[in-house]
XYZ file of C-alpha atoms in Angstrom:
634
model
C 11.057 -31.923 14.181
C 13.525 -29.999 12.002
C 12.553 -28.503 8.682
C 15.428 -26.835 6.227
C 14.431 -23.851 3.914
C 16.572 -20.957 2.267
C 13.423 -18.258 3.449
C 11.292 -18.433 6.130
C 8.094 -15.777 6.257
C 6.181 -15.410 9.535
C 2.757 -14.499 9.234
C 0.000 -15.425 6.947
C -1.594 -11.413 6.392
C -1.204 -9.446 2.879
C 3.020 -8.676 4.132
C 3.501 -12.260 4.426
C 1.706 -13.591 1.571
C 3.220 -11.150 -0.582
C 6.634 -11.956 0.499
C 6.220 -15.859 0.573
C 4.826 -15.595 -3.271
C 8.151 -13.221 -4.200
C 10.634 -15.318 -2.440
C 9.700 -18.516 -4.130
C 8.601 -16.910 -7.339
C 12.778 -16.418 -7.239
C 13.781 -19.688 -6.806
C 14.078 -19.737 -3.242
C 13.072 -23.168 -1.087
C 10.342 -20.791 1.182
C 7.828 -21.715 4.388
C 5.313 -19.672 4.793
C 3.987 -20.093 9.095
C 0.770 -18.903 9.750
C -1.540 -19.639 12.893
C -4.894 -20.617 10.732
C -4.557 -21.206 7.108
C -7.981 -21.115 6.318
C -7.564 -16.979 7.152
C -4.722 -16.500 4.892
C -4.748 -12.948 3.637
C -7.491 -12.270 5.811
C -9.268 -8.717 5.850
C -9.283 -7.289 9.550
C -10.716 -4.243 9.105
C -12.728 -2.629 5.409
C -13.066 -5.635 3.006
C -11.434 -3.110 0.734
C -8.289 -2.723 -1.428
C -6.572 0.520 -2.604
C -8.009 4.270 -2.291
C -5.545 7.351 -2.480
C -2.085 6.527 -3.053
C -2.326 3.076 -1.863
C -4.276 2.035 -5.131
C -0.862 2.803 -7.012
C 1.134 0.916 -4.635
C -1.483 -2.286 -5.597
C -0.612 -1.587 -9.394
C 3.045 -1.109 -8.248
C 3.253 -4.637 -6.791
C 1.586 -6.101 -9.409
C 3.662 -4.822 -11.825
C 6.686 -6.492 -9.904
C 4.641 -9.853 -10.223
C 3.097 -9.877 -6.974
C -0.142 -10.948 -6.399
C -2.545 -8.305 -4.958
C -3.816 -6.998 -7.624
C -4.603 -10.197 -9.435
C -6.464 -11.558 -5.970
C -8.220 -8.437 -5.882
C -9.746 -8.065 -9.750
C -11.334 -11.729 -8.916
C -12.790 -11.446 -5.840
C -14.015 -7.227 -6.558
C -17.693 -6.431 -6.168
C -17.085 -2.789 -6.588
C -14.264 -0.723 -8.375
C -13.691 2.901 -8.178
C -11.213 5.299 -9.370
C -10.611 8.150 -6.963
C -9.736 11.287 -7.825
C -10.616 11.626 -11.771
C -11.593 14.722 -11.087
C -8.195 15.993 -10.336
C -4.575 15.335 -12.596
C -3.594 11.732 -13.281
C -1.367 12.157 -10.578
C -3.984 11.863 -8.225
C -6.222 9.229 -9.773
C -6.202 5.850 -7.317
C -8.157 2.651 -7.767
C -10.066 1.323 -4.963
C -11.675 -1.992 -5.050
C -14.798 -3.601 -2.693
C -13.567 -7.526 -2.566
C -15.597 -10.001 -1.274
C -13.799 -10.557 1.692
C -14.402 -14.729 2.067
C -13.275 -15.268 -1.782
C -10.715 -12.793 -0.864
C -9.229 -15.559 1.459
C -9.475 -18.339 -1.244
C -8.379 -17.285 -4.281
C -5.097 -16.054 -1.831
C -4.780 -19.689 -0.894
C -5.373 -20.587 -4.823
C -2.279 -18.540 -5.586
C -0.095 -19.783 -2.549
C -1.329 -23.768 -3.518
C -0.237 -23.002 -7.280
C 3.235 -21.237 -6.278
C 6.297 -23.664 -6.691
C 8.988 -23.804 -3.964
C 6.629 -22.647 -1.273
C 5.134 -24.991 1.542
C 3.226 -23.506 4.488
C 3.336 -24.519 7.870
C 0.361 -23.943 10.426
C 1.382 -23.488 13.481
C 2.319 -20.114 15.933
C 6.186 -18.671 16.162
C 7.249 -18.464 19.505
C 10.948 -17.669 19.432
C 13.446 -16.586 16.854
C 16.532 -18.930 16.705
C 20.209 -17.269 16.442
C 23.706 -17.490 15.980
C 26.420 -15.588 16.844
C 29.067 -14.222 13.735
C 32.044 -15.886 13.810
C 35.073 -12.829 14.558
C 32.099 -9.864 14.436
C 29.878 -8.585 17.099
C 26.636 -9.678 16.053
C 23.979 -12.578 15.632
C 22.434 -13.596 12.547
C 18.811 -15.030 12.188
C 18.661 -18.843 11.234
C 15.367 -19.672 11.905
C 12.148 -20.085 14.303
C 11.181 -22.085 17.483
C 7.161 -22.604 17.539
C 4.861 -23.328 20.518
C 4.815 -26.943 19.226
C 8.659 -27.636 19.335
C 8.516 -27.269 15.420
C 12.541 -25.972 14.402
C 12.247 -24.196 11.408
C 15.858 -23.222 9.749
C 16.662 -20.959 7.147
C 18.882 -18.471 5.467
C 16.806 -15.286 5.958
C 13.435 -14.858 7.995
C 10.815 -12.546 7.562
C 8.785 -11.174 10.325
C 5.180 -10.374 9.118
C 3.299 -10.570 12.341
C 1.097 -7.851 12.060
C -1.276 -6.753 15.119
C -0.325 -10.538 16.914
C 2.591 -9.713 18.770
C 1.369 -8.825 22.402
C -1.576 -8.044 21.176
C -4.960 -6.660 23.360
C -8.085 -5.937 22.124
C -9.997 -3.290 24.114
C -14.380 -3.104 24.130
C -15.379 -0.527 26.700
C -13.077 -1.396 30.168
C -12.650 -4.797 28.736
C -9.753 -5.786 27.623
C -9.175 -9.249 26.069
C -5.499 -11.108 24.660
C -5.327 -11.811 20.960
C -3.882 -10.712 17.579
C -7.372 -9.923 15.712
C -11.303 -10.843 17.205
C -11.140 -14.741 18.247
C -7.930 -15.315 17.813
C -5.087 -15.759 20.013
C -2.213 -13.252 20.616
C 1.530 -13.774 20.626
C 3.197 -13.471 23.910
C 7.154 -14.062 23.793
C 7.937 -13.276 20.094
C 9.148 -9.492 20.384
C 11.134 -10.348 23.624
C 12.973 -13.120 21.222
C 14.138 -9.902 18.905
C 14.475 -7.006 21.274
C 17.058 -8.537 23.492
C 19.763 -8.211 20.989
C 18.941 -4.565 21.128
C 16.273 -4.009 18.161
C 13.369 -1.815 20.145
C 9.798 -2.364 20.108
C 6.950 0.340 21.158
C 3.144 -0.304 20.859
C 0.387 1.207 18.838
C -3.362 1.305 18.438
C -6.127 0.639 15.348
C -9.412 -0.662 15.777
C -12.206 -1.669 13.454
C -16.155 -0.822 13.130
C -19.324 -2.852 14.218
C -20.607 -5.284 11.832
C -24.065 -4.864 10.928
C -26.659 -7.870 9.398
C -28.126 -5.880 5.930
C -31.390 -7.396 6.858
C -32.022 -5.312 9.620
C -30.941 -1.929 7.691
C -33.507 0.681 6.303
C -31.376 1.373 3.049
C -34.527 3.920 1.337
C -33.305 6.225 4.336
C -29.544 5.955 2.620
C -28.034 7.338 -0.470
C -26.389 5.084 -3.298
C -22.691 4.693 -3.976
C -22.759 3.014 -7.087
C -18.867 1.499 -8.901
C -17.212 2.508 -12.038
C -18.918 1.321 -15.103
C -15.623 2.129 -17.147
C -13.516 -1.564 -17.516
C -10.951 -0.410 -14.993
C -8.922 -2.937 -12.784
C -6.056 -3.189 -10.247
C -3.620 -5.522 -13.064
C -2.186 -5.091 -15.949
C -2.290 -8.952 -16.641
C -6.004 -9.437 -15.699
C -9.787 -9.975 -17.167
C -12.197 -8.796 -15.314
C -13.518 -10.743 -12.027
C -16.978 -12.842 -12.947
C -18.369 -11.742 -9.008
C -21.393 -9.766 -8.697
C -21.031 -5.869 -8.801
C -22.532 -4.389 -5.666
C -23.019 -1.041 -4.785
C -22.470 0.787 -1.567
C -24.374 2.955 1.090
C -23.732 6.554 2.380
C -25.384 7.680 5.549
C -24.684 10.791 8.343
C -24.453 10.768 11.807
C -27.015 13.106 14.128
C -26.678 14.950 17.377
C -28.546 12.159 18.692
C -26.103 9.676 17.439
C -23.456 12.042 18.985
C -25.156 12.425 22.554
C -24.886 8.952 23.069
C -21.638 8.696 22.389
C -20.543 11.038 24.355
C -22.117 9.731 27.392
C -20.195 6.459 27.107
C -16.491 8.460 26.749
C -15.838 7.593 30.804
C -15.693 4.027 29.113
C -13.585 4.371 26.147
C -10.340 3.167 26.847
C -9.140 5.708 24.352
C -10.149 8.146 26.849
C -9.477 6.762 30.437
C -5.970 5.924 30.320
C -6.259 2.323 29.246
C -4.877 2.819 25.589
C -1.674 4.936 26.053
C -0.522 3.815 22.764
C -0.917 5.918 19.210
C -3.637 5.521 16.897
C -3.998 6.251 13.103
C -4.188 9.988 12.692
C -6.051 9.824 8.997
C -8.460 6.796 10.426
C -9.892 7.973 13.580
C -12.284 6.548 15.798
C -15.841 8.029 15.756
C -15.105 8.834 19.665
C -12.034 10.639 18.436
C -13.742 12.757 15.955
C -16.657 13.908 18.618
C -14.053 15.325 20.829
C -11.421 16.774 17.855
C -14.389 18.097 16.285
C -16.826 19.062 18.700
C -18.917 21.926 16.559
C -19.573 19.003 13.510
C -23.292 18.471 13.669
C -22.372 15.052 11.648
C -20.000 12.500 10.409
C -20.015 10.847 7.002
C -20.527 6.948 7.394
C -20.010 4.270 4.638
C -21.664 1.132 4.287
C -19.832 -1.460 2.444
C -21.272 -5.030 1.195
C -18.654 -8.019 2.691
C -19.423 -10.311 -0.015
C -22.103 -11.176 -2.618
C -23.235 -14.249 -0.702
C -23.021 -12.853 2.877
C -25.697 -10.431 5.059
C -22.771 -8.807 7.197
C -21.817 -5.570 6.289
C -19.132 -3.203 7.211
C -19.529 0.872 8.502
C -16.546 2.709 7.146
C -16.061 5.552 9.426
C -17.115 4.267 12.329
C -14.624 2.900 14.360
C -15.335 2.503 17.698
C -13.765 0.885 21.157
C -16.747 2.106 23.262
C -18.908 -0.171 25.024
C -20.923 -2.106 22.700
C -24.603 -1.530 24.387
C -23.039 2.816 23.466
C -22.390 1.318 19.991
C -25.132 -0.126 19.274
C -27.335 2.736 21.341
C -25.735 5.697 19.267
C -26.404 3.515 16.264
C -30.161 2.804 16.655
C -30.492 6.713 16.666
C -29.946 6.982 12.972
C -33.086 6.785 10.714
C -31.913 3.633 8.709
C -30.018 1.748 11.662
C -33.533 1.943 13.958
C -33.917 -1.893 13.674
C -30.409 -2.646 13.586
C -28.992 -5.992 14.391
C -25.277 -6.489 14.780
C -22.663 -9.531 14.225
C -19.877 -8.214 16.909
C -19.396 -4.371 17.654
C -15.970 -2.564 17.246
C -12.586 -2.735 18.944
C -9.262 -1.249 19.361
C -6.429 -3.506 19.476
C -2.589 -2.642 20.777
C 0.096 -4.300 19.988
C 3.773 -4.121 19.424
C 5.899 -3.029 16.754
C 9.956 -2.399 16.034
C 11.791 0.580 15.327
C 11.170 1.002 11.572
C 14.997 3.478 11.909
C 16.565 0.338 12.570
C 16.374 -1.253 9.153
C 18.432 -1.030 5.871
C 16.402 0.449 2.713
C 16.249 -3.992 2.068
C 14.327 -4.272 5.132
C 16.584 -6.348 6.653
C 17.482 -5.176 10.106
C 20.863 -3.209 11.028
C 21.292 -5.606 14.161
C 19.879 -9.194 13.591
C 21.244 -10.156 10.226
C 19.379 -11.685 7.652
C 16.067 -10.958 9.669
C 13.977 -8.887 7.596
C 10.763 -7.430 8.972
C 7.349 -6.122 6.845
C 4.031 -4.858 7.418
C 2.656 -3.417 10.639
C 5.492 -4.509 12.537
C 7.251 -2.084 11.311
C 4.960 0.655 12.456
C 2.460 0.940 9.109
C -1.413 0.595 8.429
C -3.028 -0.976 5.798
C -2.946 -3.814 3.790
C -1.126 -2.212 0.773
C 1.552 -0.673 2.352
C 2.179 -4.009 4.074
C 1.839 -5.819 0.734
C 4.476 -3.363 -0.868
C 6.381 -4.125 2.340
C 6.061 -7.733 1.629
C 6.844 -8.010 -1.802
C 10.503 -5.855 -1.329
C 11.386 -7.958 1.649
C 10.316 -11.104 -0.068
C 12.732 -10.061 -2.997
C 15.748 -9.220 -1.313
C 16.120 -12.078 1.368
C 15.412 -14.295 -1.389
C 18.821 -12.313 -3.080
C 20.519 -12.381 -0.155
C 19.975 -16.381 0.725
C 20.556 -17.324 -2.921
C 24.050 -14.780 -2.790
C 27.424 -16.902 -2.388
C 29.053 -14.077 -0.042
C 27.584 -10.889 1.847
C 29.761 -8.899 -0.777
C 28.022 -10.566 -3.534
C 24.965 -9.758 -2.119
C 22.937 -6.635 -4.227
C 19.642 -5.824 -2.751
C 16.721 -4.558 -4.567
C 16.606 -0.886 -3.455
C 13.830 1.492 -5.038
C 14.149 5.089 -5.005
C 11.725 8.012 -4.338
C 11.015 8.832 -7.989
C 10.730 5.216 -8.940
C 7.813 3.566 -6.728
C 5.488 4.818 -4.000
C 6.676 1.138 -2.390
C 10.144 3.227 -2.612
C 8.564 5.999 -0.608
C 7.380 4.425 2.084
C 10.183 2.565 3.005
C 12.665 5.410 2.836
C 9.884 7.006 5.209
C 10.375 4.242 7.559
C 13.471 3.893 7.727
C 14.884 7.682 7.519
C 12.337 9.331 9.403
C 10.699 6.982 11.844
C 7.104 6.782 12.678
C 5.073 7.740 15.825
C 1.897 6.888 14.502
C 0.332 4.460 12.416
C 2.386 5.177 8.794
C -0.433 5.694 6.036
C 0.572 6.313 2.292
C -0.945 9.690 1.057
C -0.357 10.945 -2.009
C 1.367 14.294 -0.655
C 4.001 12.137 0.890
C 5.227 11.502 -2.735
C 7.817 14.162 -4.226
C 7.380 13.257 -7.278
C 3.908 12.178 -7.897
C 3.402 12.974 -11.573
C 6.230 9.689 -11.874
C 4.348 7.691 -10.295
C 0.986 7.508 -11.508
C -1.283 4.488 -11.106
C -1.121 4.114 -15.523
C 2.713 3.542 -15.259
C 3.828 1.116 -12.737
C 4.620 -1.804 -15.365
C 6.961 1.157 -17.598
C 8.883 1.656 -14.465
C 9.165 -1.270 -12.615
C 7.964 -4.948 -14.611
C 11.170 -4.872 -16.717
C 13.218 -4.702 -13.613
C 11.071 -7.358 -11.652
C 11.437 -9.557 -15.213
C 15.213 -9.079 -14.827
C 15.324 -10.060 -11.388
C 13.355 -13.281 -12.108
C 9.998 -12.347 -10.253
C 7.774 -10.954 -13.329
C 7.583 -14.006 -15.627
C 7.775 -13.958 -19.220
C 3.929 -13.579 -19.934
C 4.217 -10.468 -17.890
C 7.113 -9.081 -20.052
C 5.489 -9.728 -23.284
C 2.406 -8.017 -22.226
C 4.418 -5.222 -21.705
C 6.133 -5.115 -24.346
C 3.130 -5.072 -26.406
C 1.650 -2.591 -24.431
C 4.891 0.063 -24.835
C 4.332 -0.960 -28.530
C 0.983 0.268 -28.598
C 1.733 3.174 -26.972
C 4.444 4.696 -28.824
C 2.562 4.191 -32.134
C -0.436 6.316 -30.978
C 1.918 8.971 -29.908
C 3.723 8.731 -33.254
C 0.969 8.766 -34.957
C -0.487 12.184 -33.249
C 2.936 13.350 -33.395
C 2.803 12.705 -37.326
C -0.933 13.925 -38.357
C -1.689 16.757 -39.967
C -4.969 18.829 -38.761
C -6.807 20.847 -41.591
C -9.266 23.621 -40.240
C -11.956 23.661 -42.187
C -12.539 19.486 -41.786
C -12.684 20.097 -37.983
C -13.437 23.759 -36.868
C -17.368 22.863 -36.641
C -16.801 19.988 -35.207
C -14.306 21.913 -32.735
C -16.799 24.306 -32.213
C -19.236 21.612 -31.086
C -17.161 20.411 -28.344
C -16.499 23.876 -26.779
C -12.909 24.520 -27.585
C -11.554 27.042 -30.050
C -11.384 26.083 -33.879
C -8.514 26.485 -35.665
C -6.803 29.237 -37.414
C -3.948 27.274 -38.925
C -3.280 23.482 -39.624
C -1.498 21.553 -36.531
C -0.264 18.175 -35.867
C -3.309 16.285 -33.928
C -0.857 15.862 -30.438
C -1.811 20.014 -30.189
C -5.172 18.937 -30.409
C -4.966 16.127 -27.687
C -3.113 18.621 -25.228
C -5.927 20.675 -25.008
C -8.368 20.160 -21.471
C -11.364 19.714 -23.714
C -9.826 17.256 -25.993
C -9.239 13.641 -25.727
C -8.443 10.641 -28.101
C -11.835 9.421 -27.507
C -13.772 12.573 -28.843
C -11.067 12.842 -31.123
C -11.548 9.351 -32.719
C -15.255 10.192 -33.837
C -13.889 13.121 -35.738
C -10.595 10.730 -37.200
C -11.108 7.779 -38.574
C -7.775 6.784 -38.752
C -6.860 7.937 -35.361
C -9.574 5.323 -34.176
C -7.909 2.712 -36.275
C -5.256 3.090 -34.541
C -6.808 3.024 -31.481
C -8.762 -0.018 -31.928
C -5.128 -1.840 -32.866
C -4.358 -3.350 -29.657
C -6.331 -7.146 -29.333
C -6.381 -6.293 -25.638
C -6.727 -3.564 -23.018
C -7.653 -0.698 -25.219
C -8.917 1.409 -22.928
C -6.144 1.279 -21.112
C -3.187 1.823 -23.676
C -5.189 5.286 -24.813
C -5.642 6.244 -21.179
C -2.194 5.628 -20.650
C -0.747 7.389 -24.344
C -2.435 10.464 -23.570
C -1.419 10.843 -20.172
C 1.952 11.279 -21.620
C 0.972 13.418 -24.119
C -0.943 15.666 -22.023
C 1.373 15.947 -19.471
C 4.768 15.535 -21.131
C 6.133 18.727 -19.835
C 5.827 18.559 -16.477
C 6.965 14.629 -16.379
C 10.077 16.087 -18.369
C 10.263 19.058 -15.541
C 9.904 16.303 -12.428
C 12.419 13.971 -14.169
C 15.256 16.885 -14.102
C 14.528 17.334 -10.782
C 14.608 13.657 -9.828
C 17.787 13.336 -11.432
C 19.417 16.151 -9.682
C 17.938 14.835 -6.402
C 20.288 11.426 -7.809
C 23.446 13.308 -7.594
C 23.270 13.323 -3.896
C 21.825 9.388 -3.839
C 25.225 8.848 -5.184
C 27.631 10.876 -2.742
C 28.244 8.035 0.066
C 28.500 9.205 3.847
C 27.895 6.372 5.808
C 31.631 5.457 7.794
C 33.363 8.314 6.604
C 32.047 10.984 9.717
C 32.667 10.540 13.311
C 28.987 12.697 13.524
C 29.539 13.225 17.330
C 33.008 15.210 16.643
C 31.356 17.747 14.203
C 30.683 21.090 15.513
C 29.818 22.769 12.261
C 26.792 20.301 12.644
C 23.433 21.111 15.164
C 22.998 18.999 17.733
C 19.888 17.908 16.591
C 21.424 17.067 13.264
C 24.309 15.237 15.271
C 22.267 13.093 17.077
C 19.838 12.201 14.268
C 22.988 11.457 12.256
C 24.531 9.364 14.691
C 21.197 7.250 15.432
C 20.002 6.358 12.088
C 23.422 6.358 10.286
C 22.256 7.441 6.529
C 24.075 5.399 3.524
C 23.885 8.550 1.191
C 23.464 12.198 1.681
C 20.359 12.400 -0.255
C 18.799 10.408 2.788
C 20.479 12.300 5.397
C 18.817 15.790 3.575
C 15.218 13.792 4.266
C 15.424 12.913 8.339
C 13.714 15.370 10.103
C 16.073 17.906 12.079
C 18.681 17.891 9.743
C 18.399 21.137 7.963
C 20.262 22.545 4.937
C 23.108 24.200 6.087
C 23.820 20.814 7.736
C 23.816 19.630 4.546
C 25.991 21.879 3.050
C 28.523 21.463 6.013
C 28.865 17.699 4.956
C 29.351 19.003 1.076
C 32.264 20.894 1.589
C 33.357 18.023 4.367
C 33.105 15.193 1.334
C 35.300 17.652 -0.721
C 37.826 18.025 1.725
């Protein structure tokens, strides 16, 4: 059987389903192929969505009309904002989701998308063509273990941990792509003979624990948020129950056991060669990184609100499962404890993340784009992001009349964290599991998690992906926002209507009248407080019909920290002058001495479009920089 599409998207995780819902949000005729669609979206490892940094990529692909964010505000059970403690630059929304809604309301939003059909069944080849008059194949399609021919324009590989994939408990090691489920043997070969390379690398995933069986009065409380926070910026809040969570320590007991089933791990006797996530370890890892910690925090995290099985958040594990569950029992409130499965590491393979364009489309295979953990990433939001750019562009690049027409959706550093990752990926390379951290961000104070829709919904509405409801909202909301700034910009402060009431609040009353934005800017100050004190400042507050919490939150963001956005924006726009001097085919790297030979080779392998990305792959230093300056001015 034959079926004719302009996209087709491999794999049914959060890369997949974000880039099936973009590409035929666009227009484009898409097929989404995915081994079991009744795990669509499914939630391998924490049933959890955001945390640091990767909460604003969430808001970031929601505001480019993706669908994360809305999935996750219906199925949440827990929200928290990270960080509030710290500059808005740091703040992050992270979300408990009941991880079995989590799965349906995806499939709601695939069901309800026009121009996209999904296909069940497993990829087992990718189909080619050679160029006609270049060197080089193009990707038209997929070959599946039924004999299904699937053709398109542009595919998108989104396999995640499937291809190759072997799960490892204790010295056993067992095929398949996630627990019970099968893995994918001859995809990868089906790429890397035209050249693309594939390596492997290592996660894994806790023990599953019945709640029934768990002493919680021998665990502290993690309660969520009671402020109306939420991942989009089009959304009411989810109707699901709000659940807390549990905290609890490991013991030297705990730790003793462990330790005595290490000649078992496979992390640890040469069956996993492979590279795990450095900022997610394995509780095996962090007894022998850190072997003076009398104790490791653990989390304990509800899956659902109908369901007894619950997750532990810090304690990934490969050991043997009777060590597991051993080490486990040694813990006050795990002494009955009854488990579901234990944990696992699984290894699998993915490509050379160097080997894309900034589109995601790969420098070899044309029109074969690849997203997610294929491309050497962890976690469900960077894969999403991943997802949502590829989705985007092959849908440009299949609905484009020529390759010269063709104008990819590229975002920069200072626009998106999405932007950030994947000029990570493809400049620098990975050799571990890439995770999203704030400090990877240059220019953080851009990129908040309050700002995603002003910088990237009007480009998404442009482009066709954010619809029209979308827009409007924003509109409204920049509408909103300007007149509370106006208006504090505008208000006159008298002294001796205020100073006790200054006083009150612990900051210093006034000698002389101000406008109320001085007021705002100070650290004690905020339009809330300020709003009992001014009644027409909480007139204007209370304007906006909806999200008014939000629209203050966001307008005094900007007027608290309008300096240094100003300050990061000058240096962002510097940083563009060298996005916009173009080095890729005009150096011969290899024949340039004034170069190191670091720099030379580094050059010559990744083959940077601008010199802005050439100054950010590691080994290329300054003065190589400054060697291809006065070589561009010559």
């Amino acid at each position: 059987m034959i079926l004719k599409y302009d996209v087709i998207v491999i794999g049914g995780g959060h890369a997949g389903c974000e880039a099936a819902c973009a590409s035929a949000n666009m227009g484009a005729k898409t097929c989404l192929v995915t081994m079991d669609m009744n795990k669509i979206a499914q939630m391998s490892c924490n049933p959890a969505v955001g945390g640091i940094a990767k909460g604003q990529i969430v808001r970031e692909i929601d505001a480019l009309g993706g669908q994360m964010g809305l999935v996750t505000d219906a199925t949440s059970i827990q929200f928290r904002m990270l960080n509030v403690g710290k500059g808005p630059a740091m703040w992050s929304p992270r979300a408990q989701c009941d991880r079995g809604k989590f799965i349906w309301e995806w499939r709601k939003h695939l069901d309800e998308t026009e121009n996209l059909d999904i296909w069940q069944d497993q990829a087992d080849e990718l189909i080619t063509e050679n160029i006609s008059g270049e060197a080089g194949v193009r990707a038209i399609g997929v070959r599946t273990i039924w004999g299904a021919e699937l053709y398109a324009k542009c595919v998108i590989v989104t396999a995640g941990t499937f291809l190759n994939g072997l799960m490892h408990i204790g010295r056993k090691m067992v095929p398949g792509g996630r627990i019970a489920e099968p893995a994918v043997p001859h995809f990868t070969e089906s790429i890397t003979r035209y050249g693309v390379t594939s390596a492997r690398m290592k996660t894994g995933t806790p023990v599953r624990i019945d709640k029934r069986s768990i002493h919680f009065d021998e665990m502290e409380i993690q309660p969520g948020e009671t402020k109306p926070y939420q991942f989009s910026y089009l959304n009411q809040f989810g109707a699901l129950k709000q659940l807390p969570c549990w905290t609890v320590n490991t013991n030297a007991e705990v730790h003793e056991v462990l330790r005595s089933g290490l000649a078992d791990s496979p992390l640890y006797n040469g069956q996993i060669q492979s590279i795990g996530p450095r900022y997610c370890p394995s509780i095996e890892t962090k007894l022998v990184t850190f072997p003076d910690r009398e104790k490791h925090p653990l989390f304990l995290e509800p899956e659902g609100e109908d369901t007894n099985e619950m997750y532990l958040n810090g304690f990934s594990s490969s050991l043997p499962m009777d060590v597991q569950i051993a080490a486990l029992k040694k813990m006050p409130a795990f002494r009955d404890l009854k488990v579901y499965r234990p944990g696992y590491a699984i290894e699998y393979d993915f490509f050379d993340p160097t080997q894309l364009q900034h589109s995601l489309e790969s420098k070899i295979i044309s029109n074969l784009f690849l997203a997610g953990q294929v491309n050497g990433t962890t976690g469900y939001e960077e894969a999403g992001g991943q997802g949502t750019m590829a989705g985007i562009n092959a849908a440009l690049k299949a609905g484009s009349e020529s390759e010269s027409t063709y104008r990819p959706l590229i975002l920069h550093r200072d626009e998106a964290y999405i932007g950030v990752l994947i000029d990570d990926l493809v400049t620098k390379g990975v050799d571990e599991p890439y995770r999203m951290f704030t400090s990877r961000a240059e220019y953080r104070i851009l990129l908040r998690q309050d700002d995603a829709d002003a910088r990237l919904t009007e480009k998404a509405y442009e482009l066709g992906l954010a619809k029209r409801d979308r827009y409007d909202w924003w509109l409204e909301k920049k509408q909103h926002i300007e007149e509370i700034e106006t208006f504090c910009q505008n208000f006159a402060i008298k002294p001796k209507l205020i100073n006790s009431s200054l006083e009150a609040l612990g900051t210093t009353p006034l000698q002389y009248g101000c406008k109320l934005i001085d007021l705002v800017n100070r650290p004690q100050l905020n339009l809330e407080n300020l709003s009992e004190l001014i009644p027409s400042l909480k007139e204007v507050l209370d304007r906006p019909i909806n999200r008014k919490e939000e629209i203050a939150e966001a307008a005094e963001i900007r007027m608290k920290y309008k300096g240094y956005i100003e300050r990061e924006r000058i240096v962002a726009e510097k940083m563009h002058r060298l996005e916009n001097i173009r080095i890729k085919g005009h150096f011969n790297y290899d024949e340039l001495q004034g170069l190191s030979t670091e720099c030379r080779q580094k050059l010559m392998k990744i083959q940077p479009e601008t010199l802005a990305q050439a100054s950010r792959i590691p080994g290329v230093s300054p003065s190589d920089i400054n060697v291809l300056l006065v070589l561009m001015g010559r």
